[in-house]
Amino acid sequence: MYAFQSRVRYSECDETGRLSLVAAVNYLQDASTFQSEELDRGFASLRERSVAWILANWRIEVGNLPRLGEQIVVSTWCYEMTRSHALRRFAIRDASGREIVRADSQWFVLDTASGHVTRVPDDQRIYLSDEPRGDMAPLERRLRFDGPGTPASPALVRAHNLDTNRHMNNAQYVLLAHDALEELGRAARPASVSVIYKRMALLGDVVVPVVHERADGCDVDLTSESGTTYALVRFDHRQEEA
């Protein structure tokens, strides 16, 4: 298991003074990135070999998010790796050790020269941990939406939305989906967020969020102008808000 300590910064808080959803997602990404850098398996090393880890889907379960100034510990561990994929868990714990955010995720290795998924290199098994997956709901493998949905304002992918793989950062899809819910008056603090990434959004692309309401939450289809899906995002409401 890899872990690092941090303190909730003002720039990471939403209007309630708590860690924002997108900041929490960024912390999870930072954990796996820091681990890669410390093991000399970071993006520069992978780029030399024309490969990159890409996130296919994840489920993030959200508890009581910490307030400004609170101490947190962010951890991650890979509990399964095959020749085709890796499964990685994440957690954010408060100062008492209580797990307040947890996530499960599936990753593939991309051959950046061909643009196709390739076999996981043998040296990546260094990430494997003895830590178990733990008690979490299963990853969503498919999301189906009913009806045409309600479009929200389109968003242009700009340079500040990109990551080192030159496509829109994983957390930015969550942010665009959440912004769409706010625009349509459907935003609520979620109990969980599931994301399935279908296609990379690149610089200059236009992303059109289409919101589908459910009895227990909202789904957002992040599409291109022609209707091709970039990512599917599911927000499950807390039980008292359903």
PDB file of C-alpha atoms in Angstrom:
ATOM      1  CA  MET A   1       0.000   0.000   0.000  1.00  0.00           C
ATOM      2  CA  TYR A   2       1.128   3.531  -0.768  1.00  0.00           C
ATOM      3  CA  ALA A   3      -0.040   6.506   1.325  1.00  0.00           C
ATOM      4  CA  PHE A   4       0.648  10.193   1.817  1.00  0.00           C
ATOM      5  CA  GLN A   5      -0.570  12.785   4.308  1.00  0.00           C
ATOM      6  CA  SER A   6      -2.134  16.127   3.468  1.00  0.00           C
ATOM      7  CA  ARG A   7      -4.231  18.926   4.886  1.00  0.00           C
ATOM      8  CA  VAL A   8      -7.389  20.251   3.233  1.00  0.00           C
ATOM      9  CA  ARG A   9      -6.531  23.548   1.577  1.00  0.00           C
ATOM     10  CA  TYR A  10      -8.839  26.505   1.050  1.00  0.00           C
ATOM     11  CA  SER A  11      -8.417  26.146  -2.722  1.00  0.00           C
ATOM     12  CA  GLU A  12      -9.787  22.582  -2.467  1.00  0.00           C
ATOM     13  CA  CYS A  13     -12.998  23.513  -0.655  1.00  0.00           C
ATOM     14  CA  ASP A  14     -16.464  24.163  -2.035  1.00  0.00           C
ATOM     15  CA  GLU A  15     -18.893  26.807  -0.806  1.00  0.00           C
ATOM     16  CA  THR A  16     -19.628  24.764   2.320  1.00  0.00           C
ATOM     17  CA  GLY A  17     -15.996  24.830   3.451  1.00  0.00           C
ATOM     18  CA  ARG A  18     -15.589  21.102   2.861  1.00  0.00           C
ATOM     19  CA  LEU A  19     -13.345  19.284   0.406  1.00  0.00           C
ATOM     20  CA  SER A  20     -15.066  19.484  -2.978  1.00  0.00           C
ATOM     21  CA  LEU A  21     -15.938  16.361  -4.948  1.00  0.00           C
ATOM     22  CA  VAL A  22     -13.494  17.118  -7.753  1.00  0.00           C
ATOM     23  CA  ALA A  23     -10.710  17.856  -5.232  1.00  0.00           C
ATOM     24  CA  ALA A  24     -11.352  14.461  -3.625  1.00  0.00           C
ATOM     25  CA  VAL A  25     -11.068  12.813  -7.048  1.00  0.00           C
ATOM     26  CA  ASN A  26      -7.819  14.689  -7.648  1.00  0.00           C
ATOM     27  CA  TYR A  27      -6.421  13.358  -4.359  1.00  0.00           C
ATOM     28  CA  LEU A  28      -7.145   9.801  -5.500  1.00  0.00           C
ATOM     29  CA  GLN A  29      -5.370  10.399  -8.791  1.00  0.00           C
ATOM     30  CA  ASP A  30      -2.443  12.001  -6.982  1.00  0.00           C
ATOM     31  CA  ALA A  31      -1.982   8.899  -4.828  1.00  0.00           C
ATOM     32  CA  SER A  32      -1.461   6.559  -7.780  1.00  0.00           C
ATOM     33  CA  THR A  33       0.695   9.147  -9.566  1.00  0.00           C
ATOM     34  CA  PHE A  34       2.934   9.669  -6.521  1.00  0.00           C
ATOM     35  CA  GLN A  35       3.334   5.929  -6.134  1.00  0.00           C
ATOM     36  CA  SER A  36       4.357   5.598  -9.785  1.00  0.00           C
ATOM     37  CA  GLU A  37       6.922   8.370  -9.460  1.00  0.00           C
ATOM     38  CA  GLU A  38       8.434   6.873  -6.305  1.00  0.00           C
ATOM     39  CA  LEU A  39       8.741   3.477  -8.019  1.00  0.00           C
ATOM     40  CA  ASP A  40      10.324   5.069 -11.115  1.00  0.00           C
ATOM     41  CA  ARG A  41       7.305   4.021 -13.180  1.00  0.00           C
ATOM     42  CA  GLY A  42       5.957   7.531 -13.737  1.00  0.00           C
ATOM     43  CA  PHE A  43       4.648   9.134 -16.913  1.00  0.00           C
ATOM     44  CA  ALA A  44       8.121  10.095 -18.187  1.00  0.00           C
ATOM     45  CA  SER A  45       9.319   6.501 -17.869  1.00  0.00           C
ATOM     46  CA  LEU A  46       6.211   5.168 -19.594  1.00  0.00           C
ATOM     47  CA  ARG A  47       6.385   7.790 -22.332  1.00  0.00           C
ATOM     48  CA  GLU A  48       9.860   6.570 -23.296  1.00  0.00           C
ATOM     49  CA  ARG A  49       8.264   3.178 -23.974  1.00  0.00           C
ATOM     50  CA  SER A  50       5.209   4.651 -25.751  1.00  0.00           C
ATOM     51  CA  VAL A  51       2.755   3.247 -23.211  1.00  0.00           C
ATOM     52  CA  ALA A  52       0.432   4.776 -20.629  1.00  0.00           C
ATOM     53  CA  TRP A  53      -1.977   3.552 -17.969  1.00  0.00           C
ATOM     54  CA  ILE A  54      -5.534   4.663 -18.750  1.00  0.00           C
ATOM     55  CA  LEU A  55      -8.518   4.573 -16.413  1.00  0.00           C
ATOM     56  CA  ALA A  56     -11.450   2.607 -17.815  1.00  0.00           C
ATOM     57  CA  ASN A  57     -13.963   2.989 -14.998  1.00  0.00           C
ATOM     58  CA  TRP A  58     -14.261   3.599 -11.313  1.00  0.00           C
ATOM     59  CA  ARG A  59     -16.701   3.791  -8.453  1.00  0.00           C
ATOM     60  CA  ILE A  60     -16.175   6.407  -5.755  1.00  0.00           C
ATOM     61  CA  GLU A  61     -18.105   6.146  -2.478  1.00  0.00           C
ATOM     62  CA  VAL A  62     -18.308   9.424  -0.601  1.00  0.00           C
ATOM     63  CA  GLY A  63     -18.789   9.802   3.133  1.00  0.00           C
ATOM     64  CA  ASN A  64     -18.523  12.941   5.257  1.00  0.00           C
ATOM     65  CA  LEU A  65     -15.983  15.036   3.359  1.00  0.00           C
ATOM     66  CA  PRO A  66     -13.381  16.813   5.556  1.00  0.00           C
ATOM     67  CA  ARG A  67     -13.437  20.522   6.332  1.00  0.00           C
ATOM     68  CA  LEU A  68     -10.855  23.191   5.646  1.00  0.00           C
ATOM     69  CA  GLY A  69      -7.616  22.533   7.519  1.00  0.00           C
ATOM     70  CA  GLU A  70      -8.378  18.943   8.510  1.00  0.00           C
ATOM     71  CA  GLN A  71      -5.587  16.379   8.254  1.00  0.00           C
ATOM     72  CA  ILE A  72      -6.158  13.469   5.870  1.00  0.00           C
ATOM     73  CA  VAL A  73      -4.291  10.380   4.683  1.00  0.00           C
ATOM     74  CA  VAL A  74      -4.714   9.273   1.067  1.00  0.00           C
ATOM     75  CA  SER A  75      -3.810   5.687   0.146  1.00  0.00           C
ATOM     76  CA  THR A  76      -3.920   3.342  -2.820  1.00  0.00           C
ATOM     77  CA  TRP A  77      -3.112  -0.285  -3.582  1.00  0.00           C
ATOM     78  CA  CYS A  78      -3.337  -2.603  -6.585  1.00  0.00           C
ATOM     79  CA  TYR A  79      -5.097  -5.796  -5.497  1.00  0.00           C
ATOM     80  CA  GLU A  80      -5.243  -7.534  -8.885  1.00  0.00           C
ATOM     81  CA  MET A  81      -3.158  -7.438 -12.048  1.00  0.00           C
ATOM     82  CA  THR A  82      -3.381  -9.663 -15.104  1.00  0.00           C
ATOM     83  CA  ARG A  83      -1.862  -9.465 -18.566  1.00  0.00           C
ATOM     84  CA  SER A  84      -4.874  -7.432 -19.657  1.00  0.00           C
ATOM     85  CA  HIS A  85      -5.744  -5.055 -16.794  1.00  0.00           C
ATOM     86  CA  ALA A  86      -5.218  -3.891 -13.220  1.00  0.00           C
ATOM     87  CA  LEU A  87      -7.676  -3.271 -10.393  1.00  0.00           C
ATOM     88  CA  ARG A  88      -6.747  -0.563  -7.893  1.00  0.00           C
ATOM     89  CA  ARG A  89      -8.387   0.613  -4.651  1.00  0.00           C
ATOM     90  CA  PHE A  90      -8.136   4.050  -3.082  1.00  0.00           C
ATOM     91  CA  ALA A  91      -9.069   5.538   0.282  1.00  0.00           C
ATOM     92  CA  ILE A  92      -9.081   8.904   2.038  1.00  0.00           C
ATOM     93  CA  ARG A  93      -9.054   8.680   5.836  1.00  0.00           C
ATOM     94  CA  ASP A  94      -9.554  11.401   8.413  1.00  0.00           C
ATOM     95  CA  ALA A  95      -7.269  12.078  11.388  1.00  0.00           C
ATOM     96  CA  SER A  96      -8.947   9.309  13.407  1.00  0.00           C
ATOM     97  CA  GLY A  97      -8.295   6.751  10.662  1.00  0.00           C
ATOM     98  CA  ARG A  98     -11.910   6.576   9.548  1.00  0.00           C
ATOM     99  CA  GLU A  99     -12.380   5.924   5.810  1.00  0.00           C
ATOM    100  CA  ILE A 100     -14.351   8.875   4.437  1.00  0.00           C
ATOM    101  CA  VAL A 101     -13.830   8.323   0.696  1.00  0.00           C
ATOM    102  CA  ARG A 102     -13.099   5.042  -1.010  1.00  0.00           C
ATOM    103  CA  ALA A 103     -12.866   4.022  -4.630  1.00  0.00           C
ATOM    104  CA  ASP A 104     -12.359   0.989  -6.810  1.00  0.00           C
ATOM    105  CA  SER A 105     -11.059   1.225 -10.368  1.00  0.00           C
ATOM    106  CA  GLN A 106     -10.061  -0.695 -13.482  1.00  0.00           C
ATOM    107  CA  TRP A 107      -7.061   0.274 -15.615  1.00  0.00           C
ATOM    108  CA  PHE A 108      -5.629  -0.746 -18.986  1.00  0.00           C
ATOM    109  CA  VAL A 109      -2.288  -0.078 -20.660  1.00  0.00           C
ATOM    110  CA  LEU A 110      -2.453   1.935 -23.878  1.00  0.00           C
ATOM    111  CA  ASP A 111       0.089   1.700 -26.680  1.00  0.00           C
ATOM    112  CA  THR A 112       0.289   5.416 -27.433  1.00  0.00           C
ATOM    113  CA  ALA A 113       1.863   4.843 -30.855  1.00  0.00           C
ATOM    114  CA  SER A 114      -0.968   2.640 -32.141  1.00  0.00           C
ATOM    115  CA  GLY A 115      -3.741   4.037 -29.954  1.00  0.00           C
ATOM    116  CA  HIS A 116      -4.774   0.517 -28.902  1.00  0.00           C
ATOM    117  CA  VAL A 117      -4.846  -1.268 -25.569  1.00  0.00           C
ATOM    118  CA  THR A 118      -1.868  -3.576 -25.112  1.00  0.00           C
ATOM    119  CA  ARG A 119      -0.632  -6.210 -22.628  1.00  0.00           C
ATOM    120  CA  VAL A 120       0.481  -5.077 -19.192  1.00  0.00           C
ATOM    121  CA  PRO A 121       4.313  -5.053 -19.077  1.00  0.00           C
ATOM    122  CA  ASP A 122       5.862  -7.503 -16.610  1.00  0.00           C
ATOM    123  CA  ASP A 123       7.644  -4.771 -14.657  1.00  0.00           C
ATOM    124  CA  GLN A 124       4.278  -3.238 -13.695  1.00  0.00           C
ATOM    125  CA  ARG A 125       3.663  -6.130 -11.296  1.00  0.00           C
ATOM    126  CA  ILE A 126       5.705  -4.118  -8.821  1.00  0.00           C
ATOM    127  CA  TYR A 127       2.401  -2.438  -7.902  1.00  0.00           C
ATOM    128  CA  LEU A 128       0.738  -5.631  -6.686  1.00  0.00           C
ATOM    129  CA  SER A 129      -0.171  -5.581  -3.002  1.00  0.00           C
ATOM    130  CA  ASP A 130      -1.334  -8.205  -0.519  1.00  0.00           C
ATOM    131  CA  GLU A 131      -4.057  -5.830   0.651  1.00  0.00           C
ATOM    132  CA  PRO A 132      -7.573  -7.124  -0.144  1.00  0.00           C
ATOM    133  CA  ARG A 133     -10.140  -5.195  -2.151  1.00  0.00           C
ATOM    134  CA  GLY A 134     -12.249  -4.589   0.930  1.00  0.00           C
ATOM    135  CA  ASP A 135     -15.989  -4.088   1.273  1.00  0.00           C
ATOM    136  CA  MET A 136     -17.255  -2.045  -1.675  1.00  0.00           C
ATOM    137  CA  ALA A 137     -20.112  -2.323  -4.146  1.00  0.00           C
ATOM    138  CA  PRO A 138     -19.039  -3.765  -7.517  1.00  0.00           C
ATOM    139  CA  LEU A 139     -17.711  -1.608 -10.325  1.00  0.00           C
ATOM    140  CA  GLU A 140     -20.299  -0.551 -12.893  1.00  0.00           C
ATOM    141  CA  ARG A 141     -19.422  -2.231 -16.198  1.00  0.00           C
ATOM    142  CA  ARG A 142     -22.315  -0.760 -18.174  1.00  0.00           C
ATOM    143  CA  LEU A 143     -24.684   2.144 -17.653  1.00  0.00           C
ATOM    144  CA  ARG A 144     -27.965   2.426 -19.506  1.00  0.00           C
ATOM    145  CA  PHE A 145     -30.015   5.599 -19.644  1.00  0.00           C
ATOM    146  CA  ASP A 146     -33.739   5.856 -20.316  1.00  0.00           C
ATOM    147  CA  GLY A 147     -35.219   8.524 -22.581  1.00  0.00           C
ATOM    148  CA  PRO A 148     -33.598  11.396 -24.463  1.00  0.00           C
ATOM    149  CA  GLY A 149     -32.379  13.297 -21.391  1.00  0.00           C
ATOM    150  CA  THR A 150     -31.949  17.044 -20.948  1.00  0.00           C
ATOM    151  CA  PRO A 151     -28.914  18.742 -22.537  1.00  0.00           C
ATOM    152  CA  ALA A 152     -26.871  21.222 -20.492  1.00  0.00           C
ATOM    153  CA  SER A 153     -24.459  23.863 -21.788  1.00  0.00           C
ATOM    154  CA  PRO A 154     -21.636  22.542 -23.994  1.00  0.00           C
ATOM    155  CA  ALA A 155     -18.055  22.869 -22.728  1.00  0.00           C
ATOM    156  CA  LEU A 156     -14.953  23.417 -24.845  1.00  0.00           C
ATOM    157  CA  VAL A 157     -11.934  21.305 -23.862  1.00  0.00           C
ATOM    158  CA  ARG A 158      -9.138  23.775 -23.132  1.00  0.00           C
ATOM    159  CA  ALA A 159      -5.453  23.310 -22.325  1.00  0.00           C
ATOM    160  CA  HIS A 160      -6.038  23.546 -18.558  1.00  0.00           C
ATOM    161  CA  ASN A 161      -8.388  20.524 -18.775  1.00  0.00           C
ATOM    162  CA  LEU A 162      -5.647  18.238 -20.138  1.00  0.00           C
ATOM    163  CA  ASP A 163      -3.252  15.884 -18.378  1.00  0.00           C
ATOM    164  CA  THR A 164       0.180  14.565 -19.378  1.00  0.00           C
ATOM    165  CA  ASN A 165      -1.447  12.093 -21.797  1.00  0.00           C
ATOM    166  CA  ARG A 166      -2.820  15.127 -23.667  1.00  0.00           C
ATOM    167  CA  HIS A 167      -6.447  14.233 -23.147  1.00  0.00           C
ATOM    168  CA  MET A 168      -8.976  15.628 -20.673  1.00  0.00           C
ATOM    169  CA  ASN A 169      -8.041  14.703 -17.116  1.00  0.00           C
ATOM    170  CA  ASN A 170     -10.204  12.004 -15.514  1.00  0.00           C
ATOM    171  CA  ALA A 171     -11.435  14.352 -12.788  1.00  0.00           C
ATOM    172  CA  GLN A 172     -12.569  16.935 -15.341  1.00  0.00           C
ATOM    173  CA  TYR A 173     -15.261  14.587 -16.653  1.00  0.00           C
ATOM    174  CA  VAL A 174     -16.683  14.373 -13.135  1.00  0.00           C
ATOM    175  CA  LEU A 175     -16.515  18.162 -12.828  1.00  0.00           C
ATOM    176  CA  LEU A 176     -18.351  18.724 -16.139  1.00  0.00           C
ATOM    177  CA  ALA A 177     -21.052  16.239 -15.159  1.00  0.00           C
ATOM    178  CA  HIS A 178     -21.497  17.832 -11.730  1.00  0.00           C
ATOM    179  CA  ASP A 179     -21.619  21.321 -13.296  1.00  0.00           C
ATOM    180  CA  ALA A 180     -24.393  20.103 -15.601  1.00  0.00           C
ATOM    181  CA  LEU A 181     -26.439  18.948 -12.600  1.00  0.00           C
ATOM    182  CA  GLU A 182     -25.933  22.330 -10.932  1.00  0.00           C
ATOM    183  CA  GLU A 183     -27.028  24.141 -14.073  1.00  0.00           C
ATOM    184  CA  LEU A 184     -30.253  22.111 -14.190  1.00  0.00           C
ATOM    185  CA  GLY A 185     -30.881  22.387 -10.457  1.00  0.00           C
ATOM    186  CA  ARG A 186     -30.243  18.692  -9.791  1.00  0.00           C
ATOM    187  CA  ALA A 187     -26.962  18.849  -7.861  1.00  0.00           C
ATOM    188  CA  ALA A 188     -26.788  17.107  -4.489  1.00  0.00           C
ATOM    189  CA  ARG A 189     -23.938  15.708  -2.427  1.00  0.00           C
ATOM    190  CA  PRO A 190     -23.691  12.156  -3.793  1.00  0.00           C
ATOM    191  CA  ALA A 191     -23.315   8.923  -1.883  1.00  0.00           C
ATOM    192  CA  SER A 192     -21.374   7.492  -4.803  1.00  0.00           C
ATOM    193  CA  VAL A 193     -20.143   8.385  -8.272  1.00  0.00           C
ATOM    194  CA  SER A 194     -19.482   5.847 -11.027  1.00  0.00           C
ATOM    195  CA  VAL A 195     -17.667   6.773 -14.230  1.00  0.00           C
ATOM    196  CA  ILE A 196     -17.147   4.732 -17.392  1.00  0.00           C
ATOM    197  CA  TYR A 197     -14.707   6.288 -19.839  1.00  0.00           C
ATOM    198  CA  LYS A 198     -15.499   5.482 -23.471  1.00  0.00           C
ATOM    199  CA  ARG A 199     -13.483   7.905 -25.611  1.00  0.00           C
ATOM    200  CA  MET A 200     -10.757  10.481 -24.945  1.00  0.00           C
ATOM    201  CA  ALA A 201     -11.796  14.145 -25.135  1.00  0.00           C
ATOM    202  CA  LEU A 202      -8.961  16.126 -26.712  1.00  0.00           C
ATOM    203  CA  LEU A 203      -7.996  19.785 -26.949  1.00  0.00           C
ATOM    204  CA  GLY A 204     -10.635  21.709 -28.906  1.00  0.00           C
ATOM    205  CA  ASP A 205     -13.343  19.071 -28.572  1.00  0.00           C
ATOM    206  CA  VAL A 206     -16.786  20.180 -27.430  1.00  0.00           C
ATOM    207  CA  VAL A 207     -18.418  18.111 -24.679  1.00  0.00           C
ATOM    208  CA  VAL A 208     -22.226  18.185 -24.397  1.00  0.00           C
ATOM    209  CA  PRO A 209     -23.606  16.906 -21.057  1.00  0.00           C
ATOM    210  CA  VAL A 210     -27.011  15.204 -21.292  1.00  0.00           C
ATOM    211  CA  VAL A 211     -28.699  14.665 -17.916  1.00  0.00           C
ATOM    212  CA  HIS A 212     -31.000  11.719 -17.204  1.00  0.00           C
ATOM    213  CA  GLU A 213     -32.924  11.760 -13.938  1.00  0.00           C
ATOM    214  CA  ARG A 214     -33.547   8.622 -11.858  1.00  0.00           C
ATOM    215  CA  ALA A 215     -35.545   8.047  -8.681  1.00  0.00           C
ATOM    216  CA  ASP A 216     -32.326   7.582  -6.706  1.00  0.00           C
ATOM    217  CA  GLY A 217     -29.968   9.919  -8.547  1.00  0.00           C
ATOM    218  CA  CYS A 218     -28.908  11.330 -11.891  1.00  0.00           C
ATOM    219  CA  ASP A 219     -26.902  10.060 -14.858  1.00  0.00           C
ATOM    220  CA  VAL A 220     -24.904  12.279 -17.195  1.00  0.00           C
ATOM    221  CA  ASP A 221     -23.913  11.239 -20.708  1.00  0.00           C
ATOM    222  CA  LEU A 222     -20.939  13.370 -21.754  1.00  0.00           C
ATOM    223  CA  THR A 223     -21.152  13.357 -25.533  1.00  0.00           C
ATOM    224  CA  SER A 224     -19.546  14.947 -28.562  1.00  0.00           C
ATOM    225  CA  GLU A 225     -21.559  17.344 -30.722  1.00  0.00           C
ATOM    226  CA  SER A 226     -22.406  14.379 -32.966  1.00  0.00           C
ATOM    227  CA  GLY A 227     -23.680  12.332 -30.011  1.00  0.00           C
ATOM    228  CA  THR A 228     -20.710   9.986 -29.483  1.00  0.00           C
ATOM    229  CA  THR A 229     -20.126   9.311 -25.779  1.00  0.00           C
ATOM    230  CA  TYR A 230     -16.900  10.405 -24.085  1.00  0.00           C
ATOM    231  CA  ALA A 231     -17.895   9.211 -20.617  1.00  0.00           C
ATOM    232  CA  LEU A 232     -20.915   8.061 -18.629  1.00  0.00           C
ATOM    233  CA  VAL A 233     -21.257   9.412 -15.088  1.00  0.00           C
ATOM    234  CA  ARG A 234     -23.727   8.137 -12.489  1.00  0.00           C
ATOM    235  CA  PHE A 235     -24.471  10.058  -9.294  1.00  0.00           C
ATOM    236  CA  ASP A 236     -26.340   8.111  -6.597  1.00  0.00           C
ATOM    237  CA  HIS A 237     -28.113  10.273  -4.033  1.00  0.00           C
ATOM    238  CA  ARG A 238     -27.812   9.707  -0.325  1.00  0.00           C
ATOM    239  CA  GLN A 239     -30.713   7.738   1.057  1.00  0.00           C
ATOM    240  CA  GLU A 240     -32.234  10.727   2.821  1.00  0.00           C
ATOM    241  CA  GLU A 241     -32.067  12.752  -0.415  1.00  0.00           C
ATOM    242  CA  ALA A 242     -33.510  10.105  -2.755  1.00  0.00           C
TER     243      ALA A 242
END
